[in-house]
Amino acid sequence: EVSLRLPSVIAAVGSSYLLYKIGSRLLDEKVGIIAALIWAFLPVTTGLATLARPYMFGALAVTGAFLALLRWLEKPTVARWIAYLALAALPAYFSYFFALVLVQQLLYALFRSTKERNIPVWQVICAPLCIGLLELPLLPAILAASSQRAIHTYLGKPGPTALVNELIPHALAFALIAGVCLHLLLPVAVRYRRSSSECVLVAATWAAIPIAIMFLISRLTPTTIFTSRYLMAASPGLALYFAFLLRGFEPPSIRIAVLGIMAVFAATGFGPEEGFWHNRRYGDYRSASAFLSRMRVNQNTPVFGFSGFVEAKFLPFPVSNNENECLLAPLTAYPVGRPVTLLPSALHSGSRDYIDRFIESLRRNNDGFLLIAQNPGEIPSWFSERVTPAFHERWLYLKDDVSIVQYTPR
């Protein structure tokens, strides 16, 4: 398990370091340090940094691309331009939504080229075309995902509150307010010095543009994808923006207080995402698998499972375990000693005849069957409606959001 989680942790540390380098290059080392710490303490970062998912690698690619952008614009050689193009195309390979940061990066390059005569216009014009060519291999996968977007859409339409929560995370807002108010109550003079307007604008657009685009897509189309992990590419810009804001406060003890409060919030899981100790929210599959392996039941007793992934919502029947093995990821990492057949959490209209035959075959099995689900709420209504009348239900294991249920014929 450690080997699965460690790469994301390393990527998160690398992203923090690159963000430190970006802040130092834009203004000074203090901004770099503050930005790196704010980003490390953001709830979305602490929630995803220990998961075996691609978002931290995407964040590493995004920060690396922005640092390469700054190096290219400072000294616009062909070598630095090519390095930026390669890194700018990389984030989309970890999550398609991370490509949205390119809008801000290319607008910033265009802005700089109008101010500084040493940046070749052909490099700025050709940059989006070259990045598009580098991302062209993703087109078939993007088109396939777009054609099945209803399967991947499970969120409601976001409102203004959701937008504000992404632009100003709870933990960061409360820490900033608490730190400043604490110093206002003390006998110290609180002063504020504004940072460079251009630097603040760069950070603000990095944070706001991807979030705004995702918000508009989720509001104006049936594809509702407005959630923190898909907005991960904007979080380094968010941290950088608030680093510029916090850098202006004097005395320095205000910054220390705010960062300290954020560290406490991160450790305790304050905010909409998980904290450092979030793993139990997703279930202790290791213990559940060990429990099932120790059970003394007939080896021919079938085992079925419902996946917590949204992609399992409308699986076709019959299900091919080879094609959908990734949806049983926790159980492939912690085998139960027997095959687990994946079931969809919703039905197509054309699947009902198959389901009726499926239930009838289960009735003829005198040993019944076993079911693994995340929790009682994850068992879909179609399953309960068809199975409960024919089978006795016995909950054998219910711990940390993973359930094992035994069904025997009535």
mmCIF file of C-alpha atoms in Angstrom:
data_model
loop_
_atom_site.group_PDB
_atom_site.id
_atom_site.type_symbol
_atom_site.label_atom_id
_atom_site.label_comp_id
_atom_site.label_asym_id
_atom_site.label_seq_id
_atom_site.Cartn_x
_atom_site.Cartn_y
_atom_site.Cartn_z
ATOM 1 C CA GLU A 1 0.000 0.000 0.000
ATOM 2 C CA VAL A 2 2.858 2.370 0.805
ATOM 3 C CA SER A 3 4.379 1.749 -2.617
ATOM 4 C CA LEU A 4 1.065 2.717 -4.249
ATOM 5 C CA ARG A 5 0.700 5.954 -2.296
ATOM 6 C CA LEU A 6 4.348 7.064 -2.202
ATOM 7 C CA PRO A 7 4.627 8.290 -5.834
ATOM 8 C CA SER A 8 1.784 10.773 -5.278
ATOM 9 C CA VAL A 9 3.461 12.014 -2.089
ATOM 10 C CA ILE A 10 6.736 12.516 -3.980
ATOM 11 C CA ALA A 11 4.891 14.361 -6.753
ATOM 12 C CA ALA A 12 3.221 16.619 -4.158
ATOM 13 C CA VAL A 13 6.592 17.452 -2.592
ATOM 14 C CA GLY A 14 8.024 18.135 -6.042
ATOM 15 C CA SER A 15 5.097 20.424 -6.877
ATOM 16 C CA SER A 16 5.657 22.378 -3.658
ATOM 17 C CA TYR A 17 9.324 22.847 -4.542
ATOM 18 C CA LEU A 18 8.526 24.036 -8.070
ATOM 19 C CA LEU A 19 5.922 26.438 -6.696
ATOM 20 C CA TYR A 20 8.586 27.794 -4.345
ATOM 21 C CA LYS A 21 10.838 28.377 -7.367
ATOM 22 C CA ILE A 22 8.000 30.121 -9.246
ATOM 23 C CA GLY A 23 7.210 32.451 -6.334
ATOM 24 C CA SER A 24 10.888 33.242 -5.853
ATOM 25 C CA ARG A 25 11.292 34.035 -9.540
ATOM 26 C CA LEU A 26 8.185 36.246 -9.713
ATOM 27 C CA LEU A 27 8.930 38.294 -6.577
ATOM 28 C CA ASP A 28 11.134 36.939 -3.804
ATOM 29 C CA GLU A 29 11.999 33.874 -1.768
ATOM 30 C CA LYS A 30 9.476 34.677 0.968
ATOM 31 C CA VAL A 31 6.612 34.505 -1.524
ATOM 32 C CA GLY A 32 7.979 31.183 -2.764
ATOM 33 C CA ILE A 33 8.082 29.700 0.726
ATOM 34 C CA ILE A 34 4.598 30.974 1.626
ATOM 35 C CA ALA A 35 3.114 29.698 -1.655
ATOM 36 C CA ALA A 36 4.667 26.250 -1.223
ATOM 37 C CA LEU A 37 3.333 25.961 2.345
ATOM 38 C CA ILE A 38 -0.141 27.250 1.481
ATOM 39 C CA TRP A 39 -0.395 24.774 -1.376
ATOM 40 C CA ALA A 40 0.789 21.900 0.813
ATOM 41 C CA PHE A 41 -1.850 22.762 3.439
ATOM 42 C CA LEU A 42 -4.781 23.226 1.040
ATOM 43 C CA PRO A 43 -7.495 20.612 1.724
ATOM 44 C CA VAL A 44 -7.516 19.433 -1.888
ATOM 45 C CA THR A 45 -3.753 18.805 -1.705
ATOM 46 C CA THR A 46 -3.824 16.903 1.573
ATOM 47 C CA GLY A 47 -6.788 14.917 0.287
ATOM 48 C CA LEU A 48 -5.145 13.788 -2.956
ATOM 49 C CA ALA A 49 -1.447 13.651 -2.065
ATOM 50 C CA THR A 50 -1.627 10.122 -0.662
ATOM 51 C CA LEU A 51 -4.021 8.601 -3.194
ATOM 52 C CA ALA A 52 -2.805 6.349 -6.009
ATOM 53 C CA ARG A 53 -4.416 8.628 -8.583
ATOM 54 C CA PRO A 54 -2.875 10.868 -11.277
ATOM 55 C CA TYR A 55 -3.837 14.298 -9.949
ATOM 56 C CA MET A 56 -0.584 15.006 -8.098
ATOM 57 C CA PHE A 57 1.430 14.099 -11.172
ATOM 58 C CA GLY A 58 -0.740 16.522 -13.114
ATOM 59 C CA ALA A 59 -0.035 19.228 -10.529
ATOM 60 C CA LEU A 60 3.694 18.505 -10.835
ATOM 61 C CA ALA A 61 3.454 18.851 -14.632
ATOM 62 C CA VAL A 62 1.453 22.098 -14.350
ATOM 63 C CA THR A 63 3.959 23.760 -11.999
ATOM 64 C CA GLY A 64 6.858 22.483 -14.100
ATOM 65 C CA ALA A 65 5.247 23.921 -17.239
ATOM 66 C CA PHE A 66 4.699 27.322 -15.626
ATOM 67 C CA LEU A 67 8.300 27.471 -14.412
ATOM 68 C CA ALA A 68 9.443 26.569 -17.943
ATOM 69 C CA LEU A 69 7.155 29.340 -19.267
ATOM 70 C CA LEU A 70 8.834 31.916 -17.022
ATOM 71 C CA ARG A 71 12.305 30.734 -18.080
ATOM 72 C CA TRP A 72 11.340 30.944 -21.767
ATOM 73 C CA LEU A 73 9.876 34.453 -21.443
ATOM 74 C CA GLU A 74 12.940 35.683 -19.509
ATOM 75 C CA LYS A 75 15.330 34.334 -22.144
ATOM 76 C CA PRO A 76 13.385 33.285 -25.257
ATOM 77 C CA THR A 77 15.802 30.803 -26.790
ATOM 78 C CA VAL A 78 14.547 27.975 -29.005
ATOM 79 C CA ALA A 79 15.730 25.384 -26.466
ATOM 80 C CA ARG A 80 13.710 26.969 -23.649
ATOM 81 C CA TRP A 81 10.710 27.340 -25.952
ATOM 82 C CA ILE A 82 10.806 23.633 -26.840
ATOM 83 C CA ALA A 83 11.180 22.716 -23.158
ATOM 84 C CA TYR A 84 8.063 24.733 -22.354
ATOM 85 C CA LEU A 85 6.078 23.139 -25.181
ATOM 86 C CA ALA A 86 6.935 19.635 -23.985
ATOM 87 C CA LEU A 87 5.999 20.377 -20.383
ATOM 88 C CA ALA A 88 2.865 22.360 -21.319
ATOM 89 C CA ALA A 89 1.455 19.377 -23.224
ATOM 90 C CA LEU A 90 2.119 16.963 -20.342
ATOM 91 C CA PRO A 91 -0.641 17.871 -17.789
ATOM 92 C CA ALA A 92 -3.460 16.778 -20.128
ATOM 93 C CA TYR A 93 -2.054 13.241 -20.094
ATOM 94 C CA PHE A 94 -2.845 13.013 -16.377
ATOM 95 C CA SER A 95 -6.277 14.640 -16.567
ATOM 96 C CA TYR A 96 -7.920 16.204 -19.619
ATOM 97 C CA PHE A 97 -9.179 19.095 -17.478
ATOM 98 C CA PHE A 98 -5.620 20.135 -16.615
ATOM 99 C CA ALA A 99 -5.221 21.381 -20.190
ATOM 100 C CA LEU A 100 -7.339 24.408 -19.204
ATOM 101 C CA VAL A 101 -4.298 26.066 -17.605
ATOM 102 C CA LEU A 102 -2.927 26.518 -21.119
ATOM 103 C CA VAL A 103 -5.447 29.318 -21.657
ATOM 104 C CA GLN A 104 -3.853 31.375 -18.902
ATOM 105 C CA GLN A 105 -0.277 30.471 -19.847
ATOM 106 C CA LEU A 106 -0.682 31.404 -23.510
ATOM 107 C CA LEU A 107 -2.501 34.631 -22.653
ATOM 108 C CA TYR A 108 0.350 35.538 -20.304
ATOM 109 C CA ALA A 109 2.911 34.772 -23.037
ATOM 110 C CA LEU A 110 0.960 36.999 -25.440
ATOM 111 C CA PHE A 111 0.811 39.780 -22.825
ATOM 112 C CA ARG A 112 4.557 39.597 -22.206
ATOM 113 C CA SER A 113 5.337 39.594 -25.926
ATOM 114 C CA THR A 114 3.449 42.880 -26.378
ATOM 115 C CA LYS A 115 5.569 44.481 -23.632
ATOM 116 C CA GLU A 116 8.973 42.995 -24.418
ATOM 117 C CA ARG A 117 10.370 43.188 -27.924
ATOM 118 C CA ASN A 118 12.900 40.370 -27.402
ATOM 119 C CA ILE A 119 10.232 37.595 -27.412
ATOM 120 C CA PRO A 120 9.874 36.308 -31.014
ATOM 121 C CA VAL A 121 6.290 36.623 -32.221
ATOM 122 C CA TRP A 122 6.558 33.358 -34.172
ATOM 123 C CA GLN A 123 7.259 31.448 -30.962
ATOM 124 C CA VAL A 124 4.141 32.849 -29.302
ATOM 125 C CA ILE A 125 1.963 32.157 -32.364
ATOM 126 C CA CYS A 126 3.298 28.629 -32.913
ATOM 127 C CA ALA A 127 3.143 27.608 -29.227
ATOM 128 C CA PRO A 128 -0.578 26.632 -29.123
ATOM 129 C CA LEU A 129 -0.277 24.812 -32.457
ATOM 130 C CA CYS A 130 2.729 22.778 -31.304
ATOM 131 C CA ILE A 131 1.130 21.966 -27.941
ATOM 132 C CA GLY A 132 -2.005 20.849 -29.781
ATOM 133 C CA LEU A 133 0.063 18.502 -31.943
ATOM 134 C CA LEU A 134 1.741 17.040 -28.859
ATOM 135 C CA GLU A 135 -1.671 16.420 -27.302
ATOM 136 C CA LEU A 136 -3.153 14.973 -30.498
ATOM 137 C CA PRO A 137 -2.716 11.316 -29.332
ATOM 138 C CA LEU A 138 -5.291 12.076 -26.618
ATOM 139 C CA LEU A 139 -8.006 12.941 -29.151
ATOM 140 C CA PRO A 140 -9.499 9.404 -29.523
ATOM 141 C CA ALA A 141 -9.702 8.985 -25.745
ATOM 142 C CA ILE A 142 -11.248 12.448 -25.321
ATOM 143 C CA LEU A 143 -13.853 11.744 -28.010
ATOM 144 C CA ALA A 144 -14.667 8.375 -26.400
ATOM 145 C CA ALA A 145 -15.054 9.992 -22.987
ATOM 146 C CA SER A 146 -17.200 12.752 -24.489
ATOM 147 C CA SER A 147 -19.530 10.220 -26.097
ATOM 148 C CA GLN A 148 -19.973 8.576 -22.687
ATOM 149 C CA ARG A 149 -20.063 11.756 -20.617
ATOM 150 C CA ALA A 150 -23.381 10.780 -19.021
ATOM 151 C CA ILE A 151 -21.586 7.859 -17.367
ATOM 152 C CA HIS A 152 -18.965 10.166 -15.850
ATOM 153 C CA THR A 153 -21.411 12.874 -14.769
ATOM 154 C CA TYR A 154 -22.683 12.364 -11.229
ATOM 155 C CA LEU A 155 -22.615 15.825 -9.676
ATOM 156 C CA GLY A 156 -25.351 18.436 -9.481
ATOM 157 C CA LYS A 157 -25.089 21.837 -11.115
ATOM 158 C CA PRO A 158 -22.827 24.120 -9.062
ATOM 159 C CA GLY A 159 -24.132 27.377 -7.648
ATOM 160 C CA PRO A 160 -22.369 30.598 -6.617
ATOM 161 C CA THR A 161 -21.481 29.062 -3.242
ATOM 162 C CA ALA A 162 -19.547 26.229 -4.899
ATOM 163 C CA LEU A 163 -17.658 28.753 -7.039
ATOM 164 C CA VAL A 164 -16.704 30.859 -4.004
ATOM 165 C CA ASN A 165 -15.625 27.736 -2.091
ATOM 166 C CA GLU A 166 -13.212 26.802 -4.878
ATOM 167 C CA LEU A 167 -11.825 30.321 -5.271
ATOM 168 C CA ILE A 168 -11.472 30.828 -1.493
ATOM 169 C CA PRO A 169 -11.134 27.435 0.282
ATOM 170 C CA HIS A 170 -12.653 27.326 3.761
ATOM 171 C CA ALA A 171 -9.412 26.410 5.521
ATOM 172 C CA LEU A 172 -7.481 29.234 3.857
ATOM 173 C CA ALA A 173 -10.186 31.861 4.414
ATOM 174 C CA PHE A 174 -10.650 31.032 8.103
ATOM 175 C CA ALA A 175 -6.915 30.853 8.725
ATOM 176 C CA LEU A 176 -6.357 34.250 7.089
ATOM 177 C CA ILE A 177 -9.210 35.891 8.998
ATOM 178 C CA ALA A 178 -8.210 34.302 12.306
ATOM 179 C CA GLY A 179 -4.532 35.248 11.909
ATOM 180 C CA VAL A 180 -5.272 38.898 11.083
ATOM 181 C CA CYS A 181 -7.975 39.279 13.762
ATOM 182 C CA LEU A 182 -5.681 37.781 16.385
ATOM 183 C CA HIS A 183 -3.054 40.424 15.669
ATOM 184 C CA LEU A 184 -5.625 43.219 15.658
ATOM 185 C CA LEU A 185 -6.445 42.255 19.252
ATOM 186 C CA LEU A 186 -2.775 42.405 20.253
ATOM 187 C CA PRO A 187 -0.828 45.609 20.905
ATOM 188 C CA VAL A 188 1.012 45.447 17.569
ATOM 189 C CA ALA A 189 0.728 47.631 14.493
ATOM 190 C CA VAL A 190 -0.695 45.703 11.541
ATOM 191 C CA ARG A 191 0.453 47.111 8.200
ATOM 192 C CA TYR A 192 -0.060 46.025 4.605
ATOM 193 C CA ARG A 193 2.209 46.588 1.604
ATOM 194 C CA ARG A 194 0.881 45.767 -1.873
ATOM 195 C CA SER A 195 2.810 43.389 -4.141
ATOM 196 C CA SER A 196 3.521 43.950 -7.828
ATOM 197 C CA SER A 197 0.241 44.217 -9.737
ATOM 198 C CA GLU A 198 1.526 42.119 -12.623
ATOM 199 C CA CYS A 199 2.614 39.290 -10.309
ATOM 200 C CA VAL A 200 -0.725 39.298 -8.522
ATOM 201 C CA LEU A 201 -2.560 39.289 -11.865
ATOM 202 C CA VAL A 202 -0.517 36.307 -13.088
ATOM 203 C CA ALA A 203 -1.388 34.282 -9.990
ATOM 204 C CA ALA A 204 -5.034 35.379 -9.988
ATOM 205 C CA THR A 205 -5.594 34.392 -13.622
ATOM 206 C CA TRP A 206 -3.843 31.054 -13.088
ATOM 207 C CA ALA A 207 -6.317 30.329 -10.290
ATOM 208 C CA ALA A 208 -9.459 31.880 -11.757
ATOM 209 C CA ILE A 209 -9.470 30.944 -15.463
ATOM 210 C CA PRO A 210 -9.586 27.115 -15.142
ATOM 211 C CA ILE A 211 -12.122 27.345 -12.307
ATOM 212 C CA ALA A 212 -14.315 29.778 -14.252
ATOM 213 C CA ILE A 213 -14.267 27.613 -17.407
ATOM 214 C CA MET A 214 -15.198 24.464 -15.458
ATOM 215 C CA PHE A 215 -17.945 26.351 -13.646
ATOM 216 C CA LEU A 216 -19.458 27.590 -16.904
ATOM 217 C CA ILE A 217 -19.278 24.113 -18.482
ATOM 218 C CA SER A 218 -21.059 22.626 -15.460
ATOM 219 C CA ARG A 219 -23.686 25.371 -15.388
ATOM 220 C CA LEU A 220 -24.448 25.656 -19.094
ATOM 221 C CA THR A 221 -24.145 22.042 -20.269
ATOM 222 C CA PRO A 222 -25.349 18.649 -18.993
ATOM 223 C CA THR A 223 -21.731 17.753 -18.153
ATOM 224 C CA THR A 224 -21.410 18.629 -14.452
ATOM 225 C CA ILE A 225 -17.749 18.206 -13.555
ATOM 226 C CA PHE A 226 -17.194 20.996 -11.039
ATOM 227 C CA THR A 227 -15.291 19.274 -8.246
ATOM 228 C CA SER A 228 -11.992 20.005 -6.487
ATOM 229 C CA ARG A 229 -9.886 17.209 -7.951
ATOM 230 C CA TYR A 230 -10.707 18.258 -11.517
ATOM 231 C CA LEU A 231 -9.678 21.811 -10.566
ATOM 232 C CA MET A 232 -6.339 20.696 -9.153
ATOM 233 C CA ALA A 233 -4.426 22.478 -11.922
ATOM 234 C CA ALA A 234 -5.678 25.828 -10.581
ATOM 235 C CA SER A 235 -4.677 25.201 -6.961
ATOM 236 C CA PRO A 236 -0.976 26.189 -7.356
ATOM 237 C CA GLY A 237 -2.120 29.529 -8.793
ATOM 238 C CA LEU A 238 -4.538 29.907 -5.896
ATOM 239 C CA ALA A 239 -1.732 29.286 -3.407
ATOM 240 C CA LEU A 240 0.513 31.739 -5.242
ATOM 241 C CA TYR A 241 -2.168 34.449 -5.251
ATOM 242 C CA PHE A 242 -2.747 34.185 -1.503
ATOM 243 C CA ALA A 243 1.015 34.058 -0.958
ATOM 244 C CA PHE A 244 1.288 37.492 -2.600
ATOM 245 C CA LEU A 245 -1.602 38.673 -0.421
ATOM 246 C CA LEU A 246 -0.090 37.283 2.787
ATOM 247 C CA ARG A 247 3.408 38.531 1.911
ATOM 248 C CA GLY A 248 2.156 42.110 2.201
ATOM 249 C CA PHE A 249 1.145 41.793 5.867
ATOM 250 C CA GLU A 250 3.461 43.093 8.569
ATOM 251 C CA PRO A 251 4.642 42.049 11.117
ATOM 252 C CA PRO A 252 5.857 38.612 9.897
ATOM 253 C CA SER A 253 4.146 36.950 12.852
ATOM 254 C CA ILE A 254 0.832 37.338 10.946
ATOM 255 C CA ARG A 255 2.150 35.060 8.207
ATOM 256 C CA ILE A 256 3.393 32.552 10.745
ATOM 257 C CA ALA A 257 0.026 32.548 12.529
ATOM 258 C CA VAL A 258 -1.945 32.039 9.299
ATOM 259 C CA LEU A 259 0.301 29.222 8.104
ATOM 260 C CA GLY A 260 0.219 27.612 11.547
ATOM 261 C CA ILE A 261 -3.589 27.655 11.611
ATOM 262 C CA MET A 262 -3.661 26.177 8.105
ATOM 263 C CA ALA A 263 -1.320 23.399 9.230
ATOM 264 C CA VAL A 264 -3.681 22.536 12.090
ATOM 265 C CA PHE A 265 -6.673 22.572 9.733
ATOM 266 C CA ALA A 266 -4.817 20.319 7.284
ATOM 267 C CA ALA A 267 -3.894 17.823 10.006
ATOM 268 C CA THR A 268 -7.440 17.665 11.365
ATOM 269 C CA GLY A 269 -9.174 17.480 7.988
ATOM 270 C CA PHE A 270 -10.951 20.836 8.171
ATOM 271 C CA GLY A 271 -12.734 21.714 4.939
ATOM 272 C CA PRO A 272 -14.644 19.938 2.177
ATOM 273 C CA GLU A 273 -11.821 17.532 1.315
ATOM 274 C CA GLU A 274 -10.073 14.928 3.453
ATOM 275 C CA GLY A 275 -7.208 15.721 5.807
ATOM 276 C CA PHE A 276 -3.962 13.811 6.280
ATOM 277 C CA TRP A 277 -5.827 10.929 7.927
ATOM 278 C CA HIS A 278 -8.446 10.519 5.199
ATOM 279 C CA ASN A 279 -7.864 6.865 4.286
ATOM 280 C CA ARG A 280 -10.707 5.459 6.396
ATOM 281 C CA ARG A 281 -13.271 7.444 4.473
ATOM 282 C CA TYR A 282 -12.688 5.215 1.463
ATOM 283 C CA GLY A 283 -12.909 1.996 3.457
ATOM 284 C CA ASP A 284 -10.462 -0.486 4.889
ATOM 285 C CA TYR A 285 -10.497 -2.980 2.023
ATOM 286 C CA ARG A 286 -7.433 -4.759 3.350
ATOM 287 C CA SER A 287 -9.241 -5.869 6.530
ATOM 288 C CA ALA A 288 -12.435 -6.645 4.610
ATOM 289 C CA SER A 289 -10.545 -8.849 2.134
ATOM 290 C CA ALA A 290 -8.758 -10.644 4.957
ATOM 291 C CA PHE A 291 -12.107 -11.244 6.677
ATOM 292 C CA LEU A 292 -13.618 -12.692 3.496
ATOM 293 C CA SER A 293 -10.582 -14.900 2.872
ATOM 294 C CA ARG A 294 -10.931 -16.408 6.364
ATOM 295 C CA MET A 295 -14.620 -17.199 5.961
ATOM 296 C CA ARG A 296 -15.478 -20.903 5.881
ATOM 297 C CA VAL A 297 -17.854 -21.057 2.968
ATOM 298 C CA ASN A 298 -18.076 -23.255 -0.083
ATOM 299 C CA GLN A 299 -15.413 -22.283 -2.608
ATOM 300 C CA ASN A 300 -18.101 -22.425 -5.299
ATOM 301 C CA THR A 301 -20.128 -19.712 -3.565
ATOM 302 C CA PRO A 302 -20.123 -16.760 -5.982
ATOM 303 C CA VAL A 303 -18.868 -13.376 -4.817
ATOM 304 C CA PHE A 304 -20.235 -10.162 -6.334
ATOM 305 C CA GLY A 305 -19.210 -6.578 -5.804
ATOM 306 C CA PHE A 306 -20.364 -3.028 -6.429
ATOM 307 C CA SER A 307 -17.695 -0.535 -7.344
ATOM 308 C CA GLY A 308 -17.585 2.931 -5.841
ATOM 309 C CA PHE A 309 -16.417 4.394 -9.154
ATOM 310 C CA VAL A 310 -18.921 6.423 -11.141
ATOM 311 C CA GLU A 311 -17.806 4.591 -14.306
ATOM 312 C CA ALA A 312 -19.514 1.461 -12.944
ATOM 313 C CA LYS A 313 -22.905 3.136 -12.954
ATOM 314 C CA PHE A 314 -24.100 1.855 -16.337
ATOM 315 C CA LEU A 315 -21.981 -1.183 -17.070
ATOM 316 C CA PRO A 316 -23.446 -3.460 -19.751
ATOM 317 C CA PHE A 317 -24.553 -6.995 -18.969
ATOM 318 C CA PRO A 318 -22.962 -9.479 -19.025
ATOM 319 C CA VAL A 319 -19.975 -7.768 -17.461
ATOM 320 C CA SER A 320 -16.491 -8.675 -18.659
ATOM 321 C CA ASN A 321 -14.177 -8.765 -15.668
ATOM 322 C CA ASN A 322 -11.137 -8.454 -17.919
ATOM 323 C CA GLU A 323 -12.361 -5.185 -19.407
ATOM 324 C CA ASN A 324 -13.568 -3.733 -16.106
ATOM 325 C CA GLU A 325 -10.972 -5.092 -13.710
ATOM 326 C CA CYS A 326 -9.737 -1.578 -12.896
ATOM 327 C CA LEU A 327 -13.146 -0.786 -11.344
ATOM 328 C CA LEU A 328 -12.431 -3.412 -8.682
ATOM 329 C CA ALA A 329 -9.114 -1.738 -7.883
ATOM 330 C CA PRO A 330 -9.168 -2.215 -4.082
ATOM 331 C CA LEU A 331 -9.994 -5.909 -4.420
ATOM 332 C CA THR A 332 -7.307 -6.480 -7.036
ATOM 333 C CA ALA A 333 -4.798 -4.935 -4.630
ATOM 334 C CA TYR A 334 -6.148 -7.022 -1.715
ATOM 335 C CA PRO A 335 -7.387 -10.317 -3.263
ATOM 336 C CA VAL A 336 -10.124 -12.247 -1.471
ATOM 337 C CA GLY A 337 -8.959 -15.657 -2.674
ATOM 338 C CA ARG A 338 -11.733 -16.147 -5.245
ATOM 339 C CA PRO A 339 -13.089 -14.347 -8.316
ATOM 340 C CA VAL A 340 -15.264 -11.271 -7.719
ATOM 341 C CA THR A 341 -17.900 -10.490 -10.356
ATOM 342 C CA LEU A 342 -18.597 -6.805 -10.840
ATOM 343 C CA LEU A 343 -22.209 -5.607 -10.891
ATOM 344 C CA PRO A 344 -23.429 -2.241 -12.199
ATOM 345 C CA SER A 345 -24.986 0.216 -9.796
ATOM 346 C CA ALA A 346 -27.723 1.108 -12.320
ATOM 347 C CA LEU A 347 -29.537 -0.716 -15.100
ATOM 348 C CA HIS A 348 -30.096 -0.100 -18.760
ATOM 349 C CA SER A 349 -33.662 -0.679 -19.911
ATOM 350 C CA GLY A 350 -32.437 -3.568 -22.051
ATOM 351 C CA SER A 351 -30.739 -5.290 -19.124
ATOM 352 C CA ARG A 352 -33.832 -6.220 -17.141
ATOM 353 C CA ASP A 353 -34.436 -9.580 -18.854
ATOM 354 C CA TYR A 354 -30.843 -10.516 -18.213
ATOM 355 C CA ILE A 355 -31.148 -9.498 -14.567
ATOM 356 C CA ASP A 356 -34.247 -11.647 -14.103
ATOM 357 C CA ARG A 357 -32.343 -14.669 -15.439
ATOM 358 C CA PHE A 358 -29.379 -13.684 -13.264
ATOM 359 C CA ILE A 359 -31.517 -13.637 -10.105
ATOM 360 C CA GLU A 360 -33.178 -16.955 -11.040
ATOM 361 C CA SER A 361 -29.763 -18.595 -11.396
ATOM 362 C CA LEU A 362 -28.851 -17.332 -7.936
ATOM 363 C CA ARG A 363 -32.021 -18.859 -6.476
ATOM 364 C CA ARG A 364 -31.022 -22.281 -7.808
ATOM 365 C CA ASN A 365 -27.700 -22.033 -5.969
ATOM 366 C CA ASN A 366 -28.389 -23.562 -2.560
ATOM 367 C CA ASP A 367 -25.310 -21.919 -1.067
ATOM 368 C CA GLY A 368 -26.469 -18.412 -1.906
ATOM 369 C CA PHE A 369 -23.795 -15.809 -2.578
ATOM 370 C CA LEU A 370 -21.671 -13.086 -0.999
ATOM 371 C CA LEU A 371 -21.692 -9.376 -1.767
ATOM 372 C CA ILE A 372 -19.041 -6.693 -1.184
ATOM 373 C CA ALA A 373 -20.121 -3.055 -1.181
ATOM 374 C CA GLN A 374 -18.760 0.185 0.242
ATOM 375 C CA ASN A 375 -21.673 0.643 2.647
ATOM 376 C CA PRO A 376 -25.422 -0.124 2.825
ATOM 377 C CA GLY A 377 -26.176 3.076 0.925
ATOM 378 C CA GLU A 378 -24.108 1.831 -2.029
ATOM 379 C CA ILE A 379 -26.412 -1.147 -2.669
ATOM 380 C CA PRO A 380 -28.665 -0.010 -5.553
ATOM 381 C CA SER A 381 -32.417 -0.282 -5.440
ATOM 382 C CA TRP A 382 -32.643 -2.671 -8.413
ATOM 383 C CA PHE A 383 -30.582 -5.212 -6.480
ATOM 384 C CA SER A 384 -32.552 -4.909 -3.236
ATOM 385 C CA GLU A 385 -35.922 -5.079 -5.029
ATOM 386 C CA ARG A 386 -35.050 -8.297 -6.833
ATOM 387 C CA VAL A 387 -32.891 -10.091 -4.277
ATOM 388 C CA THR A 388 -34.482 -9.353 -0.883
ATOM 389 C CA PRO A 389 -37.763 -11.236 -1.599
ATOM 390 C CA ALA A 390 -35.852 -14.427 -2.508
ATOM 391 C CA PHE A 391 -32.920 -14.350 -0.085
ATOM 392 C CA HIS A 392 -32.194 -13.923 3.602
ATOM 393 C CA GLU A 393 -29.794 -11.039 4.132
ATOM 394 C CA ARG A 394 -27.090 -11.266 6.792
ATOM 395 C CA TRP A 395 -24.555 -8.522 7.358
ATOM 396 C CA LEU A 396 -21.285 -10.235 8.243
ATOM 397 C CA TYR A 397 -18.935 -7.286 8.122
ATOM 398 C CA LEU A 398 -19.674 -3.578 8.408
ATOM 399 C CA LYS A 399 -16.645 -1.515 9.256
ATOM 400 C CA ASP A 400 -14.988 1.591 7.831
ATOM 401 C CA ASP A 401 -17.504 1.846 4.980
ATOM 402 C CA VAL A 402 -16.877 -1.621 3.557
ATOM 403 C CA SER A 403 -19.668 -4.193 3.853
ATOM 404 C CA ILE A 404 -19.756 -7.942 3.331
ATOM 405 C CA VAL A 405 -23.253 -9.391 3.080
ATOM 406 C CA GLN A 406 -24.264 -13.044 2.884
ATOM 407 C CA TYR A 407 -27.416 -13.982 0.990
ATOM 408 C CA THR A 408 -29.003 -17.427 1.435
ATOM 409 C CA PRO A 409 -32.181 -18.694 -0.277
ATOM 410 C CA ARG A 410 -35.390 -18.340 1.720
#
